[in-house]
The first five atom37 places (N, CA, C, CB, O) and aatype in JSON, in Angstrom:
{
  "aatype": [12, 15, 1, 8, 3, 14, 14, 14, 6, 14, 14, 19, 14, 15, 1, 7, 5, 8, 10, 0, 2, 9, 15, 8, 3, 7, 1, 9, 17, 3, 19, 13, 10, 6, 13, 6, 5, 3, 14, 14, 14, 3, 1, 3, 8, 18, 1, 0, 5, 10, 4, 13, 15, 14, 15, 3, 10, 2, 3, 7, 6, 16, 14, 16, 1, 16, 16, 13, 9, 9, 19, 6, 1, 16, 18, 6, 3, 0, 19, 1, 1, 0, 1, 15, 10, 6, 6, 1, 5, 10, 10, 7, 10, 10, 1, 15, 16, 10, 14, 3],
  "atom_mask": [
    [1, 1, 1, 1, 1],
    [1, 1, 1, 1, 1],
    [1, 1, 1, 1, 1],
    [1, 1, 1, 1, 1],
    [1, 1, 1, 1, 1],
    [1, 1, 1, 1, 1],
    [1, 1, 1, 1, 1],
    [1, 1, 1, 1, 1],
    [1, 1, 1, 1, 1],
    [1, 1, 1, 1, 1],
    [1, 1, 1, 1, 1],
    [1, 1, 1, 1, 1],
    [1, 1, 1, 1, 1],
    [1, 1, 1, 1, 1],
    [1, 1, 1, 1, 1],
    [1, 1, 1, 0, 1],
    [1, 1, 1, 1, 1],
    [1, 1, 1, 1, 1],
    [1, 1, 1, 1, 1],
    [1, 1, 1, 1, 1],
    [1, 1, 1, 1, 1],
    [1, 1, 1, 1, 1],
    [1, 1, 1, 1, 1],
    [1, 1, 1, 1, 1],
    [1, 1, 1, 1, 1],
    [1, 1, 1, 0, 1],
    [1, 1, 1, 1, 1],
    [1, 1, 1, 1, 1],
    [1, 1, 1, 1, 1],
    [1, 1, 1, 1, 1],
    [1, 1, 1, 1, 1],
    [1, 1, 1, 1, 1],
    [1, 1, 1, 1, 1],
    [1, 1, 1, 1, 1],
    [1, 1, 1, 1, 1],
    [1, 1, 1, 1, 1],
    [1, 1, 1, 1, 1],
    [1, 1, 1, 1, 1],
    [1, 1, 1, 1, 1],
    [1, 1, 1, 1, 1],
    [1, 1, 1, 1, 1],
    [1, 1, 1, 1, 1],
    [1, 1, 1, 1, 1],
    [1, 1, 1, 1, 1],
    [1, 1, 1, 1, 1],
    [1, 1, 1, 1, 1],
    [1, 1, 1, 1, 1],
    [1, 1, 1, 1, 1],
    [1, 1, 1, 1, 1],
    [1, 1, 1, 1, 1],
    [1, 1, 1, 1, 1],
    [1, 1, 1, 1, 1],
    [1, 1, 1, 1, 1],
    [1, 1, 1, 1, 1],
    [1, 1, 1, 1, 1],
    [1, 1, 1, 1, 1],
    [1, 1, 1, 1, 1],
    [1, 1, 1, 1, 1],
    [1, 1, 1, 1, 1],
    [1, 1, 1, 0, 1],
    [1, 1, 1, 1, 1],
    [1, 1, 1, 1, 1],
    [1, 1, 1, 1, 1],
    [1, 1, 1, 1, 1],
    [1, 1, 1, 1, 1],
    [1, 1, 1, 1, 1],
    [1, 1, 1, 1, 1],
    [1, 1, 1, 1, 1],
    [1, 1, 1, 1, 1],
    [1, 1, 1, 1, 1],
    [1, 1, 1, 1, 1],
    [1, 1, 1, 1, 1],
    [1, 1, 1, 1, 1],
    [1, 1, 1, 1, 1],
    [1, 1, 1, 1, 1],
    [1, 1, 1, 1, 1],
    [1, 1, 1, 1, 1],
    [1, 1, 1, 1, 1],
    [1, 1, 1, 1, 1],
    [1, 1, 1, 1, 1],
    [1, 1, 1, 1, 1],
    [1, 1, 1, 1, 1],
    [1, 1, 1, 1, 1],
    [1, 1, 1, 1, 1],
    [1, 1, 1, 1, 1],
    [1, 1, 1, 1, 1],
    [1, 1, 1, 1, 1],
    [1, 1, 1, 1, 1],
    [1, 1, 1, 1, 1],
    [1, 1, 1, 1, 1],
    [1, 1, 1, 1, 1],
    [1, 1, 1, 0, 1],
    [1, 1, 1, 1, 1],
    [1, 1, 1, 1, 1],
    [1, 1, 1, 1, 1],
    [1, 1, 1, 1, 1],
    [1, 1, 1, 1, 1],
    [1, 1, 1, 1, 1],
    [1, 1, 1, 1, 1],
    [1, 1, 1, 1, 1]
  ],
  "atom_positions": [
    [[15.88, -83.03, -99.76], [16.89, -83.85, -99.11], [17.04, -83.39, -97.67], [18.25, -83.77, -99.87], [17.19, -82.2, -97.4]],
    [[16.99, -84.33, -96.75], [17.14, -83.99, -95.34], [18.62, -84.03, -94.95], [16.32, -84.95, -94.45], [19.48, -84.44, -95.74]],
    [[18.89, -83.59, -93.73], [20.27, -83.58, -93.25], [20.86, -84.98, -93.17], [20.34, -82.92, -91.89], [22.07, -85.15, -93.21]],
    [[20.0, -85.98, -93.07], [20.48, -87.34, -92.87], [20.63, -88.13, -94.17], [19.54, -88.07, -91.97], [21.16, -89.24, -94.18]],
    [[20.17, -87.54, -95.28], [20.33, -88.21, -96.57], [21.77, -88.1, -97.04], [19.37, -87.61, -97.63], [22.4, -87.05, -96.88]],
    [[22.29, -89.17, -97.63], [23.66, -89.06, -98.16], [23.67, -88.11, -99.36], [24.22, -90.47, -98.57], [22.64, -87.95, -100.03]],
    [[24.8, -87.49, -99.64], [24.86, -86.61, -100.81], [24.64, -87.43, -102.08], [26.22, -85.85, -100.87], [24.98, -88.61, -102.12]],
    [[24.08, -86.81, -103.11], [23.86, -87.56, -104.35], [25.18, -88.0, -104.96], [23.07, -86.72, -105.37], [26.2, -87.31, -104.85]],
    [[25.15, -89.15, -105.6], [26.34, -89.67, -106.29], [26.63, -88.8, -107.51], [26.15, -91.16, -106.71], [25.69, -88.38, -108.19]],
    [[27.89, -88.52, -107.8], [28.19, -87.78, -109.02], [27.82, -88.62, -110.24], [29.69, -87.39, -109.07], [27.88, -89.84, -110.19]],
    [[27.45, -87.97, -111.33], [27.07, -88.74, -112.52], [28.26, -89.55, -113.04], [26.54, -87.81, -113.62], [29.41, -89.11, -112.99]],
    [[27.95, -90.72, -113.54], [28.98, -91.57, -114.13], [29.26, -91.03, -115.54], [28.54, -93.09, -114.17], [28.33, -90.9, -116.33]],
    [[30.52, -90.71, -115.86], [30.81, -90.13, -117.18], [30.56, -91.1, -118.33], [32.24, -89.66, -117.23], [30.24, -90.68, -119.44]],
    [[30.7, -92.4, -118.06], [30.52, -93.39, -119.11], [30.28, -94.75, -118.48], [31.74, -93.43, -120.06], [30.84, -95.06, -117.43]],
    [[29.46, -95.53, -119.11], [29.25, -96.91, -118.68], [30.16, -97.86, -119.46], [27.76, -97.32, -118.86], [30.08, -99.08, -119.32]],
    [[31.03, -97.27, -120.28], [31.94, -98.06, -121.09], [33.12, -98.59, -120.3], [0.0, 0.0, 0.0], [33.28, -98.31, -119.11]],
    [[33.94, -99.34, -120.98], [35.14, -99.93, -120.39], [36.25, -98.89, -120.35], [35.6, -101.19, -121.19], [36.56, -98.25, -121.36]],
    [[36.86, -98.7, -119.17], [37.93, -97.72, -119.02], [39.18, -98.23, -119.73], [38.23, -97.44, -117.52], [39.62, -99.36, -119.52]],
    [[39.76, -97.37, -120.59], [40.95, -97.76, -121.35], [42.23, -97.13, -120.83], [40.78, -97.38, -122.79], [43.26, -97.79, -120.72]],
    [[42.15, -95.83, -120.49], [43.39, -95.12, -120.17], [43.07, -93.79, -119.51], [44.24, -94.89, -121.44], [41.93, -93.35, -119.47]],
    [[44.12, -93.17, -118.99], [44.1, -91.78, -118.54], [45.14, -91.05, -119.36], [44.37, -91.64, -116.98], [46.26, -91.55, -119.55]],
    [[44.78, -89.88, -119.86], [45.74, -89.08, -120.62], [45.68, -87.64, -120.11], [45.44, -89.14, -122.14], [44.69, -87.21, -119.52]],
    [[46.74, -86.91, -120.36], [46.82, -85.52, -119.93], [46.77, -84.62, -121.15], [48.11, -85.26, -119.11], [47.48, -84.83, -122.14]],
    [[45.91, -83.6, -121.07], [45.81, -82.63, -122.16], [45.35, -81.29, -121.61], [44.83, -83.13, -123.26], [44.37, -81.21, -120.86]],
    [[46.06, -80.24, -121.97], [45.69, -78.87, -121.63], [45.49, -78.69, -120.12], [44.41, -78.48, -122.37], [44.57, -78.0, -119.69]],
    [[46.38, -79.3, -119.34], [46.34, -79.14, -117.89], [45.29, -79.97, -117.17], [0.0, 0.0, 0.0], [45.06, -79.78, -115.98]],
    [[44.65, -80.89, -117.88], [43.63, -81.73, -117.28], [43.95, -83.21, -117.52], [42.23, -81.37, -117.85], [44.63, -83.56, -118.49]],
    [[43.46, -84.05, -116.64], [43.56, -85.49, -116.81], [42.22, -85.96, -117.37], [43.92, -86.23, -115.46], [41.16, -85.63, -116.85]],
    [[42.29, -86.75, -118.45], [41.09, -87.24, -119.11], [41.02, -88.76, -118.99], [41.07, -86.82, -120.6], [42.0, -89.46, -119.24]],
    [[39.86, -89.26, -118.6], [39.59, -90.69, -118.62], [39.11, -91.04, -120.02], [38.53, -91.1, -117.53], [38.32, -90.31, -120.61]],
    [[39.59, -92.15, -120.54], [39.2, -92.62, -121.87], [38.43, -93.92, -121.7], [40.44, -92.8, -122.81], [38.91, -94.86, -121.06]],
    [[37.23, -93.98, -122.28], [36.37, -95.15, -122.19], [36.05, -95.67, -123.59], [35.07, -94.81, -121.43], [36.02, -94.91, -124.56]],
    [[35.81, -96.96, -123.67], [35.37, -97.59, -124.9], [33.88, -97.89, -124.75], [36.19, -98.9, -125.22], [33.48, -98.63, -123.85]],
    [[33.06, -97.32, -125.63], [31.61, -97.5, -125.57], [31.13, -98.21, -126.83], [30.89, -96.13, -125.41], [31.37, -97.75, -127.95]],
    [[30.46, -99.33, -126.64], [29.94, -100.09, -127.77], [28.56, -99.57, -128.18], [29.86, -101.58, -127.43], [27.82, -99.02, -127.36]],
    [[28.25, -99.76, -129.44], [26.94, -99.4, -129.97], [25.87, -100.11, -129.14], [26.82, -99.78, -131.49], [25.96, -101.31, -128.89]],
    [[24.85, -99.36, -128.71], [23.84, -99.9, -127.8], [22.92, -100.92, -128.45], [23.01, -98.78, -127.24], [22.74, -102.02, -127.93]],
    [[22.34, -100.58, -129.58], [21.35, -101.45, -130.23], [21.71, -101.7, -131.68], [19.95, -100.83, -130.14], [21.07, -101.16, -132.58]],
    [[22.73, -102.52, -131.92], [23.1, -102.78, -133.31], [21.99, -103.58, -134.01], [24.44, -103.54, -133.39], [21.28, -104.34, -133.36]],
    [[21.84, -103.41, -135.31], [20.86, -104.21, -136.04], [21.16, -105.7, -135.84], [20.87, -103.84, -137.56], [22.32, -106.09, -135.76]],
    [[20.11, -106.52, -135.78], [20.32, -107.96, -135.5], [21.13, -108.69, -136.58], [18.99, -108.64, -135.35], [21.73, -109.72, -136.3]],
    [[21.14, -108.16, -137.8], [21.87, -108.84, -138.87], [23.32, -108.39, -138.98], [21.17, -108.62, -140.18], [24.04, -108.84, -139.88]],
    [[23.76, -107.52, -138.1], [25.13, -107.01, -138.15], [26.09, -108.09, -137.68], [25.29, -105.73, -137.29], [25.85, -108.74, -136.66]],
    [[27.18, -108.29, -138.41], [28.14, -109.34, -138.06], [29.45, -108.75, -137.54], [28.41, -110.22, -139.27], [30.5, -109.37, -137.66]],
    [[29.37, -107.54, -136.95], [30.56, -106.92, -136.38], [30.15, -106.02, -135.22], [31.33, -106.11, -137.45], [28.97, -105.71, -135.02]],
    [[31.14, -105.6, -134.46], [30.94, -104.73, -133.31], [31.5, -103.35, -133.63], [31.6, -105.31, -132.03], [32.58, -103.23, -134.2]],
    [[30.74, -102.32, -133.26], [31.18, -100.94, -133.45], [31.29, -100.26, -132.09], [30.2, -100.16, -134.39], [30.44, -100.45, -131.21]],
    [[32.35, -99.46, -131.93], [32.55, -98.77, -130.65], [33.12, -97.38, -130.91], [33.47, -99.58, -129.71], [33.74, -97.11, -131.94]],
    [[32.91, -96.52, -129.94], [33.45, -95.16, -129.98], [34.26, -94.92, -128.72], [32.31, -94.09, -130.12], [34.17, -95.69, -127.76]],
    [[35.04, -93.86, -128.73], [35.8, -93.48, -127.54], [35.09, -92.32, -126.87], [37.27, -93.11, -127.91], [34.63, -91.39, -127.53]],
    [[35.03, -92.37, -125.56], [34.46, -91.31, -124.74], [35.59, -90.72, -123.91], [33.28, -91.84, -123.84], [36.34, -91.46, -123.26]],
    [[35.71, -89.41, -123.93], [36.74, -88.7, -123.16], [36.05, -87.85, -122.11], [37.63, -87.82, -124.09], [35.2, -87.02, -122.43]],
    [[36.42, -88.05, -120.85], [35.81, -87.3, -119.76], [36.9, -86.76, -118.86], [34.82, -88.18, -118.96], [37.73, -87.52, -118.35]],
    [[36.92, -85.43, -118.64], [37.93, -84.91, -117.72], [37.64, -85.39, -116.3], [37.96, -83.35, -117.76], [36.48, -85.48, -115.89]],
    [[38.69, -85.71, -115.56], [38.52, -86.21, -114.18], [37.84, -85.17, -113.31], [39.87, -86.59, -113.58], [37.14, -85.51, -112.35]],
    [[38.04, -83.9, -113.63], [37.46, -82.8, -112.85], [36.24, -82.22, -113.58], [38.51, -81.7, -112.59], [36.11, -81.0, -113.68]],
    [[35.37, -83.07, -114.06], [34.19, -82.66, -114.82], [33.41, -81.6, -114.05], [33.28, -83.88, -115.12], [33.0, -81.83, -112.91]],
    [[33.22, -80.44, -114.65], [32.53, -79.31, -114.03], [31.03, -79.4, -114.3], [33.09, -77.98, -114.55], [30.59, -80.06, -115.24]],
    [[30.24, -78.72, -113.46], [28.79, -78.65, -113.67], [28.51, -78.13, -115.07], [28.12, -77.74, -112.61], [29.11, -77.16, -115.52]],
    [[27.59, -78.78, -115.75], [27.21, -78.37, -117.09], [28.13, -78.88, -118.19], [0.0, 0.0, 0.0], [27.81, -78.75, -119.37]],
    [[29.25, -79.45, -117.82], [30.2, -79.99, -118.78], [29.87, -81.46, -119.05], [31.67, -79.84, -118.27], [29.51, -82.19, -118.13]],
    [[29.98, -81.87, -120.29], [29.69, -83.26, -120.62], [30.91, -83.9, -121.27], [28.47, -83.35, -121.56], [31.73, -83.22, -121.87]],
    [[31.02, -85.23, -121.14], [32.1, -85.91, -121.85], [31.97, -85.7, -123.35], [32.1, -87.42, -121.52], [30.9, -85.37, -123.85]],
    [[33.06, -85.9, -124.06], [33.06, -85.76, -125.51], [33.36, -87.12, -126.13], [34.1, -84.69, -125.97], [34.06, -87.94, -125.53]],
    [[32.82, -87.35, -127.32], [32.94, -88.68, -127.93], [33.34, -88.59, -129.39], [31.64, -89.44, -127.8], [33.04, -87.62, -130.09]],
    [[34.02, -89.63, -129.84], [34.3, -89.78, -131.26], [33.06, -90.39, -131.9], [35.58, -90.67, -131.52], [32.11, -90.77, -131.21]],
    [[33.07, -90.49, -133.2], [32.06, -91.31, -133.87], [32.47, -92.76, -133.67], [31.92, -90.94, -135.4], [33.47, -93.02, -132.99]],
    [[31.75, -93.7, -134.23], [32.13, -95.11, -134.1], [33.35, -95.38, -134.99], [30.94, -96.05, -134.48], [33.23, -95.49, -136.21]],
    [[34.51, -95.49, -134.34], [35.76, -95.64, -135.1], [36.38, -97.02, -134.95], [36.76, -94.59, -134.64], [37.29, -97.38, -135.7]],
    [[35.9, -97.8, -134.01], [36.39, -99.16, -133.82], [35.35, -100.1, -134.42], [36.66, -99.48, -132.3], [34.21, -100.12, -133.96]],
    [[35.72, -100.85, -135.43], [34.8, -101.8, -136.08], [35.56, -103.12, -136.25], [34.28, -101.24, -137.49], [36.53, -103.21, -137.0]],
    [[35.09, -104.13, -135.53], [35.76, -105.43, -135.54], [34.73, -106.56, -135.55], [36.71, -105.57, -134.32], [33.57, -106.35, -135.2]],
    [[35.16, -107.75, -135.95], [34.26, -108.91, -136.05], [33.81, -109.42, -134.69], [34.95, -110.03, -136.81], [32.7, -109.93, -134.56]],
    [[34.66, -109.3, -133.68], [34.3, -109.79, -132.35], [34.47, -108.68, -131.31], [35.15, -111.02, -131.96], [35.19, -107.7, -131.53]],
    [[33.8, -108.86, -130.2], [33.93, -107.93, -129.08], [35.38, -107.87, -128.61], [33.0, -108.35, -127.91], [35.92, -106.79, -128.38]],
    [[35.99, -109.03, -128.48], [37.37, -109.12, -128.0], [38.34, -108.4, -128.95], [37.79, -110.59, -127.84], [39.26, -107.72, -128.5]],
    [[38.12, -108.55, -130.26], [38.97, -107.86, -131.23], [38.8, -106.35, -131.12], [38.64, -108.31, -132.65], [39.78, -105.61, -131.26]],
    [[37.59, -105.89, -130.86], [37.34, -104.45, -130.72], [38.06, -103.9, -129.49], [35.83, -104.17, -130.63], [38.67, -102.83, -129.55]],
    [[37.98, -104.62, -128.39], [38.68, -104.19, -127.18], [40.19, -104.2, -127.41], [38.31, -105.1, -125.98], [40.88, -103.26, -127.01]],
    [[40.69, -105.24, -128.05], [42.13, -105.33, -128.34], [42.58, -104.16, -129.22], [42.44, -106.68, -129.05], [43.63, -103.56, -128.97]],
    [[41.79, -103.83, -130.24], [42.12, -102.72, -131.13], [42.17, -101.4, -130.35], [41.09, -102.61, -132.29], [43.1, -100.62, -130.5]],
    [[41.17, -101.17, -129.51], [41.14, -99.94, -128.72], [42.32, -99.86, -127.77], [39.82, -99.85, -127.94], [42.93, -98.8, -127.61]],
    [[42.66, -100.97, -127.14], [43.79, -100.98, -126.2], [45.13, -100.82, -126.92], [43.8, -102.28, -125.41], [46.13, -100.46, -126.29]],
    [[45.16, -101.07, -128.21], [46.41, -100.92, -128.96], [46.69, -99.47, -129.35], [46.36, -101.77, -130.22], [47.79, -99.16, -129.81]],
    [[45.72, -98.58, -129.16], [45.94, -97.17, -129.49], [46.98, -96.58, -128.56], [44.62, -96.37, -129.41], [46.92, -96.76, -127.34]],
    [[47.93, -95.87, -129.12], [48.97, -95.23, -128.33], [48.48, -93.9, -127.77], [50.24, -95.03, -129.19], [47.49, -93.34, -128.26]],
    [[49.17, -93.41, -126.75], [48.77, -92.16, -126.11], [48.67, -91.01, -127.11], [49.75, -91.8, -125.0], [47.74, -90.21, -127.04]],
    [[49.62, -90.92, -128.03], [49.59, -89.83, -129.0], [48.36, -89.92, -129.9], [50.88, -89.84, -129.86], [47.81, -88.91, -130.32]],
    [[47.93, -91.15, -130.19], [46.72, -91.33, -131.0], [45.48, -90.93, -130.2], [46.6, -92.79, -131.47], [44.57, -90.28, -130.73]],
    [[45.44, -91.33, -128.93], [44.33, -90.94, -128.08], [44.25, -89.42, -127.93], [44.45, -91.6, -126.7], [43.16, -88.84, -127.95]],
    [[45.4, -88.77, -127.78], [45.42, -87.31, -127.68], [44.89, -86.66, -128.96], [46.84, -86.82, -127.4], [44.13, -85.7, -128.89]],
    [[45.29, -87.18, -130.1], [44.79, -86.65, -131.37], [43.28, -86.83, -131.49], [0.0, 0.0, 0.0], [42.58, -85.93, -131.95]],
    [[42.78, -87.99, -131.07], [41.34, -88.23, -131.12], [40.6, -87.32, -130.14], [41.03, -89.7, -130.81], [39.54, -86.8, -130.47]],
    [[41.15, -87.12, -128.95], [40.55, -86.2, -127.99], [40.47, -84.8, -128.6], [41.35, -86.17, -126.67], [39.42, -84.16, -128.58]],
    [[41.59, -84.33, -129.13], [41.62, -82.98, -129.73], [40.58, -82.83, -130.84], [43.01, -82.68, -130.28], [39.98, -81.76, -131.01]],
    [[40.37, -83.9, -131.59], [39.42, -83.83, -132.71], [37.98, -83.71, -132.22], [39.56, -85.06, -133.59], [37.11, -83.3, -132.98]],
    [[37.72, -84.04, -130.96], [36.35, -83.95, -130.44], [36.07, -82.65, -129.7], [36.08, -85.11, -129.53], [34.92, -82.34, -129.41]],
    [[37.13, -81.89, -129.39], [36.96, -80.66, -128.62], [36.6, -79.49, -129.53], [38.23, -80.33, -127.83], [37.06, -79.43, -130.67]],
    [[35.78, -78.57, -129.03], [35.46, -77.39, -129.84], [36.71, -76.52, -130.03], [34.32, -76.56, -129.18], [37.63, -76.54, -129.21]],
    [[36.71, -75.78, -131.1], [37.87, -74.89, -131.38], [37.95, -73.74, -130.42], [37.8, -74.34, -132.79], [38.85, -72.91, -130.52]]
  ]
}
């Protein structure tokens, strides 16, 4: 990289839809909804997981994710279900993904 090159862009924590910001253990966490990338063609529902990324993501640190916990017949229903989660529920899900 030369002196005239712009600095590299920071990695995007998630390509999912941003749902919320929550505070836990002195950090602010972005919460994203990520849909299954390649569902089988015969599947008649949408599956999604939550991705939690601290706003101050450190080098070597990666976002943490739930398993696929949102399962709905339509994309819109899945987004609606995820948006209906309360902060206390999001905090519990975040805690469940963090190492002990």
